[in-house]
Coordinates of C-alpha atoms and ligand atoms in Angstrom, one line a residue:
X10 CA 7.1 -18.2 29.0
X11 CA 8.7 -16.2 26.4
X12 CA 9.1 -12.7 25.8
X13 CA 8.5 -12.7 22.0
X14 CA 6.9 -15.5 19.7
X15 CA 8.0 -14.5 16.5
X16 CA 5.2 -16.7 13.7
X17 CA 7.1 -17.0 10.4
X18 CA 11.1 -17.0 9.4
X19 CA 10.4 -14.8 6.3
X20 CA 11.8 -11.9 5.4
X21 CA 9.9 -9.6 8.0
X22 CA 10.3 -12.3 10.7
X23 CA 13.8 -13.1 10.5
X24 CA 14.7 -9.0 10.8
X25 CA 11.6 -9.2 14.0
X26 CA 13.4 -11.9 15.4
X27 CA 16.9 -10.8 15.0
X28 CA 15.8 -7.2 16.4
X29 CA 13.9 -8.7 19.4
X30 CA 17.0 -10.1 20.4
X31 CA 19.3 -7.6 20.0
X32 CA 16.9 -5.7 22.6
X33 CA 17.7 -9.0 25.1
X34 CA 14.4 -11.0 24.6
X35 CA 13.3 -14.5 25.3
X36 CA 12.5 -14.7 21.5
X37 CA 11.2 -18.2 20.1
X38 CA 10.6 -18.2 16.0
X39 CA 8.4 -20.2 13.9
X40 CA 7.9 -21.3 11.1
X41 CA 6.6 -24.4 9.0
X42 CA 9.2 -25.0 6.6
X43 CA 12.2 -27.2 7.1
X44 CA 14.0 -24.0 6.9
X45 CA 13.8 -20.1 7.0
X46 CA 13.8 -17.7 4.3
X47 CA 11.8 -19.9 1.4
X48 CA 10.4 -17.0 -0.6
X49 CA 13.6 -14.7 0.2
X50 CA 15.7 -16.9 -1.7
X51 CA 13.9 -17.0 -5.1
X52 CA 12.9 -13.2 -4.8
X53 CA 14.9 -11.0 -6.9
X54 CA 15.2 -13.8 -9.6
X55 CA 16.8 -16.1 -6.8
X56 CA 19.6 -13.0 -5.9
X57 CA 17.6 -11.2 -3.4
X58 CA 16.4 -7.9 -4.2
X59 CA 17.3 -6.6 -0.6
X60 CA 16.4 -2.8 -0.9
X61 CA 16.2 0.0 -3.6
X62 CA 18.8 2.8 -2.9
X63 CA 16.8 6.0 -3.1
X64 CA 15.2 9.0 -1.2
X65 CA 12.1 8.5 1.5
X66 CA 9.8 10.2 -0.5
X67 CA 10.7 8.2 -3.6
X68 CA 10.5 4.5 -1.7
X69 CA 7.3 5.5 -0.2
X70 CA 6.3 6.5 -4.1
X71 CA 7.1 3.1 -5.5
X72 CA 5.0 1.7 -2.3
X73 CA 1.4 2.6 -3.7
X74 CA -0.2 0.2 -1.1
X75 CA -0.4 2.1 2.1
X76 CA 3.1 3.5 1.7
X77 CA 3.0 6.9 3.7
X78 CA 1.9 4.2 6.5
X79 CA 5.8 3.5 6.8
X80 CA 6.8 7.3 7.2
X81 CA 7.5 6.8 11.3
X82 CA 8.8 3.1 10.8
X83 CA 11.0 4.4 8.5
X84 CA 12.2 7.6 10.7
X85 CA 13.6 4.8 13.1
X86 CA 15.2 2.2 10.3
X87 CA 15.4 2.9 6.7
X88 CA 16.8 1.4 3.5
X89 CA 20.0 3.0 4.3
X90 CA 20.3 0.8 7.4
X91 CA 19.4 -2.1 6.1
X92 CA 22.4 -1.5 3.3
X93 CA 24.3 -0.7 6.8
X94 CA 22.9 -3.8 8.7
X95 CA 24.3 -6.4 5.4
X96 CA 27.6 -4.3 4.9
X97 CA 28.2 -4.2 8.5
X98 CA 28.6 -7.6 8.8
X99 CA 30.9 -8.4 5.8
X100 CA 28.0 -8.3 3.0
X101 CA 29.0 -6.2 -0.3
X102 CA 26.4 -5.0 -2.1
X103 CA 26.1 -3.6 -5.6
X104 CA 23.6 -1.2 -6.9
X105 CA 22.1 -2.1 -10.5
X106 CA 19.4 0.1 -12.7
X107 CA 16.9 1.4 -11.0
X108 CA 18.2 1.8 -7.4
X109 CA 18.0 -1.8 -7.1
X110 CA 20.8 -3.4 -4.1
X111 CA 21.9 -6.9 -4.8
X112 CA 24.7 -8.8 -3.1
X113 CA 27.9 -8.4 -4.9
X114 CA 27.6 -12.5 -4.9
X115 CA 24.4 -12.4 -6.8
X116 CA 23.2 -15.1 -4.2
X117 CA 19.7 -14.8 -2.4
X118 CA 21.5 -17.6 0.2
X119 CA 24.3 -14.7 1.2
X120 CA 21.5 -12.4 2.6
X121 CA 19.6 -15.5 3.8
X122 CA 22.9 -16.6 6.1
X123 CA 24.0 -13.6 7.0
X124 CA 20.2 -13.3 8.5
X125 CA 20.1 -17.2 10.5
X126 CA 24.0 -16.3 11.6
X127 CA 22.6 -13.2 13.7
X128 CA 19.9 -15.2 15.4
X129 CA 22.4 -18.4 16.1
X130 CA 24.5 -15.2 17.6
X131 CA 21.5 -13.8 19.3
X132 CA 20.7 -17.2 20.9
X133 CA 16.9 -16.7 19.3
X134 CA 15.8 -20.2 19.8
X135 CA 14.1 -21.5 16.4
X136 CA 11.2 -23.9 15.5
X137 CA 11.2 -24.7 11.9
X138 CA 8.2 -27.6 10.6
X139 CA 6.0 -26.1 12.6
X140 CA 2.7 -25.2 11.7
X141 CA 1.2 -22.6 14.2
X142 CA -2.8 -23.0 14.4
X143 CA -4.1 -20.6 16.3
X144 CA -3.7 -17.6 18.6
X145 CA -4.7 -17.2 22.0
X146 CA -6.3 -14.1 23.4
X147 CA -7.6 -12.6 26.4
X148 CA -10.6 -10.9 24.9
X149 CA -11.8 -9.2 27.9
X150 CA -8.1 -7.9 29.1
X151 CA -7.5 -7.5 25.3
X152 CA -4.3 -9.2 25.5
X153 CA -2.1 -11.5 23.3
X154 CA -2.4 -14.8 25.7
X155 CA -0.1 -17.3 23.6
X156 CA 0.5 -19.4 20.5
X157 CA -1.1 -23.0 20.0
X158 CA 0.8 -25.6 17.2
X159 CA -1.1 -27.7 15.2
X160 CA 0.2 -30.8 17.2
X161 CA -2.0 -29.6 20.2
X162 CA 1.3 -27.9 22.1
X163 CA 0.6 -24.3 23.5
X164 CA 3.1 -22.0 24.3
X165 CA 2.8 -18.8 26.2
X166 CA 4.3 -15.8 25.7
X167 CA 3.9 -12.1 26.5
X168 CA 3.7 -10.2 22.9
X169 CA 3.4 -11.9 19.5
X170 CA 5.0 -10.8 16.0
X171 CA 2.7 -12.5 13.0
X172 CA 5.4 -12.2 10.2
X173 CA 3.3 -14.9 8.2
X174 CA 2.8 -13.1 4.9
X175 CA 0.4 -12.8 2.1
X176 CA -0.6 -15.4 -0.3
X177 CA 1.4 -15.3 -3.2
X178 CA 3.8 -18.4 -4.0
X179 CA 1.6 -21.1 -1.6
X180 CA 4.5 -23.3 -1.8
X181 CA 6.7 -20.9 0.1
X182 CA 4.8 -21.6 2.7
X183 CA 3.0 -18.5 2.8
X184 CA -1.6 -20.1 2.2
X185 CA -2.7 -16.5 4.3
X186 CA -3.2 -17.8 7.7
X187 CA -2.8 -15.0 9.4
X188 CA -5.7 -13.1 8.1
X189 CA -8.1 -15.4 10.4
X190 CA -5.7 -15.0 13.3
X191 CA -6.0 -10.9 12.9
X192 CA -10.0 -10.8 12.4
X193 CA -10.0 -12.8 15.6
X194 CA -8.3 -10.0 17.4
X195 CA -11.0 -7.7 15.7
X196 CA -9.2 -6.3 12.7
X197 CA -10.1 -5.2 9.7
X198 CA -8.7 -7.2 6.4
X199 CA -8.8 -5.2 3.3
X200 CA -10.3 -6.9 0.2
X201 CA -6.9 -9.1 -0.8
X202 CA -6.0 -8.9 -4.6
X203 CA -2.8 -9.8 -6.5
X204 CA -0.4 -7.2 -8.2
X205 CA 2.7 -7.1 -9.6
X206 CA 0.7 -9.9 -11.4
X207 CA 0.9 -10.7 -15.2
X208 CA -2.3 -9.3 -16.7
X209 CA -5.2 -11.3 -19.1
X210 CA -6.1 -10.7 -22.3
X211 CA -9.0 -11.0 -24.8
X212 CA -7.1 -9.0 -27.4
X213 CA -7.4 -10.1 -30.8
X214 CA -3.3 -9.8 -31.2
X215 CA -3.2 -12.3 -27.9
X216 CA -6.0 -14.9 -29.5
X217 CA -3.8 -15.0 -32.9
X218 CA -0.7 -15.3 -30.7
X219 CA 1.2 -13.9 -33.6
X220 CA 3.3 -11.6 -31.4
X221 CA 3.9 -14.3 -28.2
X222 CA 7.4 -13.5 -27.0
X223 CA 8.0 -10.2 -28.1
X224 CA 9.9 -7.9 -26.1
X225 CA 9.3 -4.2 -26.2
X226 CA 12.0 -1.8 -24.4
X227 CA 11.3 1.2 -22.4
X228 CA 7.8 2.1 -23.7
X229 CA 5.4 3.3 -21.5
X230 CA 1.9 1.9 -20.8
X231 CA -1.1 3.6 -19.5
X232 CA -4.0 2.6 -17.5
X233 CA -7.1 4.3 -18.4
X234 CA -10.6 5.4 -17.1
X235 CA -12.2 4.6 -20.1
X236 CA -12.3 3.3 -24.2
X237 CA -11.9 7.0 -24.5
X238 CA -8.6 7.4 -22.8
X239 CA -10.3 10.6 -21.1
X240 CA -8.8 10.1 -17.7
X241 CA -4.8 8.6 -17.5
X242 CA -5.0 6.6 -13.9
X243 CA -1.4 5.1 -13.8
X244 CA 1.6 5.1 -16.3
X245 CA 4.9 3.2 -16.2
X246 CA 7.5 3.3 -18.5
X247 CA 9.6 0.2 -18.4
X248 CA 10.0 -2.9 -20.2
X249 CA 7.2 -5.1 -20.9
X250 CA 6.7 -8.3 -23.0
X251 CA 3.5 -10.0 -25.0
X252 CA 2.6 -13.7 -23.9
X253 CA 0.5 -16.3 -25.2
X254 CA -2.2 -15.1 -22.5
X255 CA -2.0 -11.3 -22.2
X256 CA 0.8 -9.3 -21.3
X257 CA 3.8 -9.3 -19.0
X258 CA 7.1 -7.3 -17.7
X259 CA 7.8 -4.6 -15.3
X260 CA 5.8 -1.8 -16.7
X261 CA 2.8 -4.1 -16.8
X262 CA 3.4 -5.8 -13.4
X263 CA 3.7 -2.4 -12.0
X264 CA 0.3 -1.7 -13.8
X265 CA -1.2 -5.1 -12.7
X266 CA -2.4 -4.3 -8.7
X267 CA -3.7 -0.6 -9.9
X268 CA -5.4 -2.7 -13.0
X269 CA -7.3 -4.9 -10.8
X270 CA -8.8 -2.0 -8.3
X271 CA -9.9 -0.2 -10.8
X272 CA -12.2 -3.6 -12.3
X273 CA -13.2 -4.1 -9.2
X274 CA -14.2 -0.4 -7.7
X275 CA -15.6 0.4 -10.6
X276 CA -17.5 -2.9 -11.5
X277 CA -15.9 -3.1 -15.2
X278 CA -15.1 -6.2 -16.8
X279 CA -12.5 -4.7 -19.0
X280 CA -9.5 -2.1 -18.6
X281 CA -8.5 -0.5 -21.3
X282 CA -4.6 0.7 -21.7
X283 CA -2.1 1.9 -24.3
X284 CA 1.5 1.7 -25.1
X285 CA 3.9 4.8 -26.2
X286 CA 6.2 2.7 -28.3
X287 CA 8.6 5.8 -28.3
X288 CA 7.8 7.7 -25.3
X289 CA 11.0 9.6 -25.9
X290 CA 10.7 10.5 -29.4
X291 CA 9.0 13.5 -30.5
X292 CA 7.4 13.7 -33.7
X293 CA 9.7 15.8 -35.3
X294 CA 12.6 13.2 -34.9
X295 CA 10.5 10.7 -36.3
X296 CA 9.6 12.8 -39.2
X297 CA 13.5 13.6 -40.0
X298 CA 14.7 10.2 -39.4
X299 CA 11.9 8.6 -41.9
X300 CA 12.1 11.8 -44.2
X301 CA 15.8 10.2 -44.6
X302 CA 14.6 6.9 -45.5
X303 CA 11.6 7.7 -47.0
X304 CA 12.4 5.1 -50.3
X305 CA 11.9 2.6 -47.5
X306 CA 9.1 0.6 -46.3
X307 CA 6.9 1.6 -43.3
X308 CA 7.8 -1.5 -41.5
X309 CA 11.5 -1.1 -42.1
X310 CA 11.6 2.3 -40.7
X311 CA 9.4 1.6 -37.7
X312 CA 12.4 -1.3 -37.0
X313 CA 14.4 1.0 -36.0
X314 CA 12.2 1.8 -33.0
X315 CA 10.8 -1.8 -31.9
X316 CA 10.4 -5.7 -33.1
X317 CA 9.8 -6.1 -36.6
X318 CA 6.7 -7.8 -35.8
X319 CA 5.6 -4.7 -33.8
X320 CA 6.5 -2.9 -36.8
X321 CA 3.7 -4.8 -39.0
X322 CA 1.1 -5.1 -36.5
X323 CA 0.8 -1.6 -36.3
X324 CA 1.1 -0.4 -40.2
X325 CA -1.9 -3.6 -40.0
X326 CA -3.5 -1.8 -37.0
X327 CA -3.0 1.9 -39.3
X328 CA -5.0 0.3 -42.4
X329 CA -1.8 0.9 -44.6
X330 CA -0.7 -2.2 -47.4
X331 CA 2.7 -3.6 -45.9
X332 CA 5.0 -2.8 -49.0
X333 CA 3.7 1.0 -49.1
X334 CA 7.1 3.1 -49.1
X335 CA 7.2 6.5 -46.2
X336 CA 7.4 9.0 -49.7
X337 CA 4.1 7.4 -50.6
X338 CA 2.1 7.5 -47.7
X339 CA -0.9 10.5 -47.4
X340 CA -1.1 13.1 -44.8
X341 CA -3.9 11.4 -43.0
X342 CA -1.9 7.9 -42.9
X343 CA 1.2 9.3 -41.3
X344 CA -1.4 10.8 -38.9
X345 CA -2.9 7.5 -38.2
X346 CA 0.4 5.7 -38.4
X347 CA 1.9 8.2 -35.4
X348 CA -1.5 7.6 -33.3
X349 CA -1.2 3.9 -33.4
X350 CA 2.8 4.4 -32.7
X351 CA 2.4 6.5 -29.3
X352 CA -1.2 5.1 -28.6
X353 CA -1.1 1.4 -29.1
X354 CA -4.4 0.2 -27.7
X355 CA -4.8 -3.0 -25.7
X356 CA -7.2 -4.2 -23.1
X357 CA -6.8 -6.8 -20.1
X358 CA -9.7 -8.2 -18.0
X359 CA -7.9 -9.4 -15.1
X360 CA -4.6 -10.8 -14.1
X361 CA -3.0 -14.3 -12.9
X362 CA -4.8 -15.3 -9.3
X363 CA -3.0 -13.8 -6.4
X364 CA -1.2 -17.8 -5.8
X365 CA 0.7 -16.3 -9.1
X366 CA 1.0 -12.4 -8.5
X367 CA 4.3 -11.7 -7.0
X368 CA 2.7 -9.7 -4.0
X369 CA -0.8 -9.5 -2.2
X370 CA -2.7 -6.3 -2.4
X371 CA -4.7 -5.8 0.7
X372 CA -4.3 -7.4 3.9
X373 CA -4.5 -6.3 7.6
X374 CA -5.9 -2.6 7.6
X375 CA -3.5 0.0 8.4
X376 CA -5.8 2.3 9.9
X377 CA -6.0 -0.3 13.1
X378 CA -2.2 -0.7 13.6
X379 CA -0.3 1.9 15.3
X380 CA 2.9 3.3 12.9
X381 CA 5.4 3.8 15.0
X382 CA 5.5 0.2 16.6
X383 CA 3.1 -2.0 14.1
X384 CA 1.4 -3.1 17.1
X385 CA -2.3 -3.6 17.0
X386 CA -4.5 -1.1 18.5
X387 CA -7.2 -3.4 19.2
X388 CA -5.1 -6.1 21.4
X389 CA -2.3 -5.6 23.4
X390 CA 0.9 -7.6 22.7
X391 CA -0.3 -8.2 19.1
X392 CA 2.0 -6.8 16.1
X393 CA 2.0 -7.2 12.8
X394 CA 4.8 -7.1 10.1
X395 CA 5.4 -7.5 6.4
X396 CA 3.5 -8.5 3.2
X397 CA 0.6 -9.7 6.0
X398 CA 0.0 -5.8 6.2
X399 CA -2.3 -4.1 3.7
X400 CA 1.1 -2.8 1.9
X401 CA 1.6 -3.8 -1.1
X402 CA 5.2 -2.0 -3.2
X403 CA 6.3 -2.5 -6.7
X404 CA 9.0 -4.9 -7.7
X405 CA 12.6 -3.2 -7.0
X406 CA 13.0 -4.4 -3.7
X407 CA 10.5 -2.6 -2.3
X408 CA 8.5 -5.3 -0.4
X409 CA 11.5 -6.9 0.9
X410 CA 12.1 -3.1 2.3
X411 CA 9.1 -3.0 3.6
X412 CA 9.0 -6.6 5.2
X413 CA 12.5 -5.4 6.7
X414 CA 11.7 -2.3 8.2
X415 CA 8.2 -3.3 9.8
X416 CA 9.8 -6.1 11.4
X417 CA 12.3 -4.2 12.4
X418 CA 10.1 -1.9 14.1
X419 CA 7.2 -4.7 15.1
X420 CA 10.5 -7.1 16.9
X421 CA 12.0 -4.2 18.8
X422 CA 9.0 -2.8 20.0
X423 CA 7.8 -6.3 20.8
X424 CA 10.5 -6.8 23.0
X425 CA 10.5 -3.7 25.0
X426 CA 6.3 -4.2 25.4
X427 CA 7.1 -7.7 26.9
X428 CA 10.6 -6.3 28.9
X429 CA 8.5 -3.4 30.4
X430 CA 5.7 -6.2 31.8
Ligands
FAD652 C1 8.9 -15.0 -7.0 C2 8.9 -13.8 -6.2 C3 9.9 -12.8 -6.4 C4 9.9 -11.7 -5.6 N1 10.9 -10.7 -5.9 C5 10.9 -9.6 -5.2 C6 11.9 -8.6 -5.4 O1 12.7 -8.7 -6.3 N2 11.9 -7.5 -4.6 C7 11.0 -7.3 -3.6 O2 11.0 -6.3 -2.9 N3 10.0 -8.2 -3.4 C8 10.0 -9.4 -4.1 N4 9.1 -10.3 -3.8 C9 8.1 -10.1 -2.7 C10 8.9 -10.4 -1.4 O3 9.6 -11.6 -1.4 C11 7.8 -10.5 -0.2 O4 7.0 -9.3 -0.2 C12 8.5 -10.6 1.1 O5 9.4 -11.7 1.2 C13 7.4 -10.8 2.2 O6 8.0 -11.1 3.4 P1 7.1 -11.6 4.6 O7 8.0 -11.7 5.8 O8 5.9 -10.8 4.8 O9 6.6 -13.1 4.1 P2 7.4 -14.4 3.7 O10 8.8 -14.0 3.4 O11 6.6 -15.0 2.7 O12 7.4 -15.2 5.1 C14 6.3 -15.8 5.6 C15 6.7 -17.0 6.4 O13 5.6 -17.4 7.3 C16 5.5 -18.8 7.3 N5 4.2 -19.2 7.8 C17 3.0 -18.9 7.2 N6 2.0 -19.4 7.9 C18 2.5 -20.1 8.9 C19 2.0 -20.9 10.0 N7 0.7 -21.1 10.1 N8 2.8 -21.4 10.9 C20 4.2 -21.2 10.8 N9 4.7 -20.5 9.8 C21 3.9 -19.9 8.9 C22 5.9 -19.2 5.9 O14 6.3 -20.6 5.9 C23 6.9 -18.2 5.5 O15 8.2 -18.7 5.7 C24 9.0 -11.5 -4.6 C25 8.0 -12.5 -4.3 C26 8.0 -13.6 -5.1 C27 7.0 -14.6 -4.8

């Protein structure tokens, strides 16, 4: 009989396990790869995006998926102690744009050791190849019961932490079985969707593939309500880039989750966005600098702002002929010319499928999981942690935060649920 049965050596597992057994637990963690930590090591580009240095109310910001959820999680650990809980134990990390926290050795594998060296400390016993199939539970006392293995073997145990993700990256291991597993217990699983996902395109620009590859810096993109721009929904000024299918990059990945509500709430088969190609620049500037090259072509000045191929899509997109110089262009052009510069229109009608997305949208309701210990409120010694959880954060490290800090919180109040019993 163990105290805790931790399912899945991920991110949110590994911190439930280690935390389980820092409390003095009979912990036993499982997981069905040959080893822990598959998707932690190629997250962040393969060096582990461990946590974004920043205040609460700005982490919970860049956690639009049920982020206010983590308020009391996070009043017990936060991103500062997990900065504490690497450096502590002989990990340097190194702040980058953003607020982003990498390790100084730009090596996913140096969080990912530092993480299996605790547990081998902790004496958390370890399962790896081992495909859990089902939980056991004692509907009328509305109790966790145990853990059953897809080799028939059944193990008992007096809480359970499911820490087995969503269903991004199949390969990592993570094919969403633990939605099945959390409807059994009677929960609620919010419609499951992918964000931080690259997003689909009809546009003509996309079908001529004239512009595949280009790379636009800090511009800012727009989700809209409507063709008529009335209502702005989400904006994001990052990088983005145009691909051979639609359109890619932090400021659209960011967009990407919001993208895909907004299809399917509103029944719409088409989003329609825009880009500020110089967010920054105010009209005026752009007058003076062109006003100072005004012998030069339109393309030629717009250069000095983005890609030349940018440049000449949108004196195309303006109506104007290609070789027309600034001093010759008519009021109503340079009008037309500044519309299509700060409102570049483009539409998507969906994204890569959530096996593709970087994280899944939706998941196990929040509303029917208590905050301050992720444990369910419909079944007793049942607790839930990580990307499984309908939270969903943009890309910065703020899912592997999140995965931290609710296993944090799901593992230690695991183990003092089955100590108390
Ligand atoms: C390519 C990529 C890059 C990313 N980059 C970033 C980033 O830079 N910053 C950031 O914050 N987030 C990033 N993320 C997201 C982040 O990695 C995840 O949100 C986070 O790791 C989720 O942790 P988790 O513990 O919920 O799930 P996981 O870490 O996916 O762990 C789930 C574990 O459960 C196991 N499992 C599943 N089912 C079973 C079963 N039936 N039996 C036994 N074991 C099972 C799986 O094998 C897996 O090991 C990235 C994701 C991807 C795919």
């Amino acid at each position: 009989m163990y105290d805790v049965v931790i399912i899945g050596a991920g991110s949110s597992g590994l911190m439930a396990a280690i935390s389980a057994g820092q409390q003095g637990a009979r912990v036993l963690l499982i997981d069905k790869n040959p080893r822990p930590g598959r998707k932690l090591v190629i997250s962040g580009g393969g060096r582990c995006n461990v946590t974004n240095r920043t205040t609460r109310e700005d982490l919970i910001a860049h956690i639009p998926g049920n982020g206010k959820f983590l308020y009391s999680a996070l009043d017990q650990f936060d991103q500062e102690d997990i900065i504490d809980f690497f450096e502590s134990r002989g990990v340097a990390l190194k702040e980058e744009d953003h607020g982003r926290m990498f390790p100084v050795t730009d090596r996913a594998r140096t969080i990912l050791d530092t993480l299996t060296q605790e547990l081998t400390a902790l004496n958390v016993e370890t399962r790896q190849r081992s495909i859990v199939k089902k939980i056991h539970y004692h509907h009328e006392k509305k109790a966790v019961q145990g853990v059953e293995l897809d080799d028939g073997t059944k193990i008992d145990t007096k809480c359970v932490v499911l820490a087995v993700g969503g269903r991004t990256y199949p390969r990592t291991g993570t094919t969403g079985d633990g939605y099945s597993w959390a409807k059994a217990a009677g929960h609620r699983i919010e419609r499951l969707y992918p964000t931080e996902s690259p997003i689909l395109s009809h546009d003509t620009l996309i079908k001529k593939n004239h512009l595949k590859g280009v790379s636009l810096r800090d511009v800012k993109v727009t989700l809209w309500d409507s063709p008529e721009h009335k209502k702005a929904l989400v904006e994001h000024q990052m990088d983005m880039v145009i691909t051979h299918f639609g359109y890619s990059g932090p400021a659209i990945l960011r967009t990407s989750g919001h993208m895909n509500q907004f299809l399917h709430q509103n029944n719409q088969d088409t989003a329609h966005l825009s880009i500020n190609l110089v967010p920054d620049l105010t009209f005026h500037h752009f007058l003076e600098y062109a006003e100072d090259n005004r012998n030069k072509q339109l393309t030629t000045i717009l250069k000095h702002w983005m890609p030349e191929k940018m440049a000449e899509e949108i004196v195309w997109r303006a109506k104007i002929r290609s070789t027309t110089a600034f001093k010759q262009l008519t009021a109503s052009e340079l009008d037309l010319l500044w519309l299509h510069v700060t409102t570049f229109h483009i539409t998507g009608y969906g994204t890569q499928p959530i096996e593709k997305g970087f994280v899944t949208g939706g998941g196990v309701s929040t509303k029917e999981v208590i905050p301050q210990t992720m444990e369910s409120k419909k079944m007793s010694g049942l607790f839930f942690c990580g990307e499984l959880l309908d939270i969903n954060g943009y890309t910065g490290g703020y899912n592997i935060t999140a995965a931290f800090v609710t296993g944090t919180i799901a593992g230690q109040h695991a183990a003092w649920t089955a100590l108390s019993k």
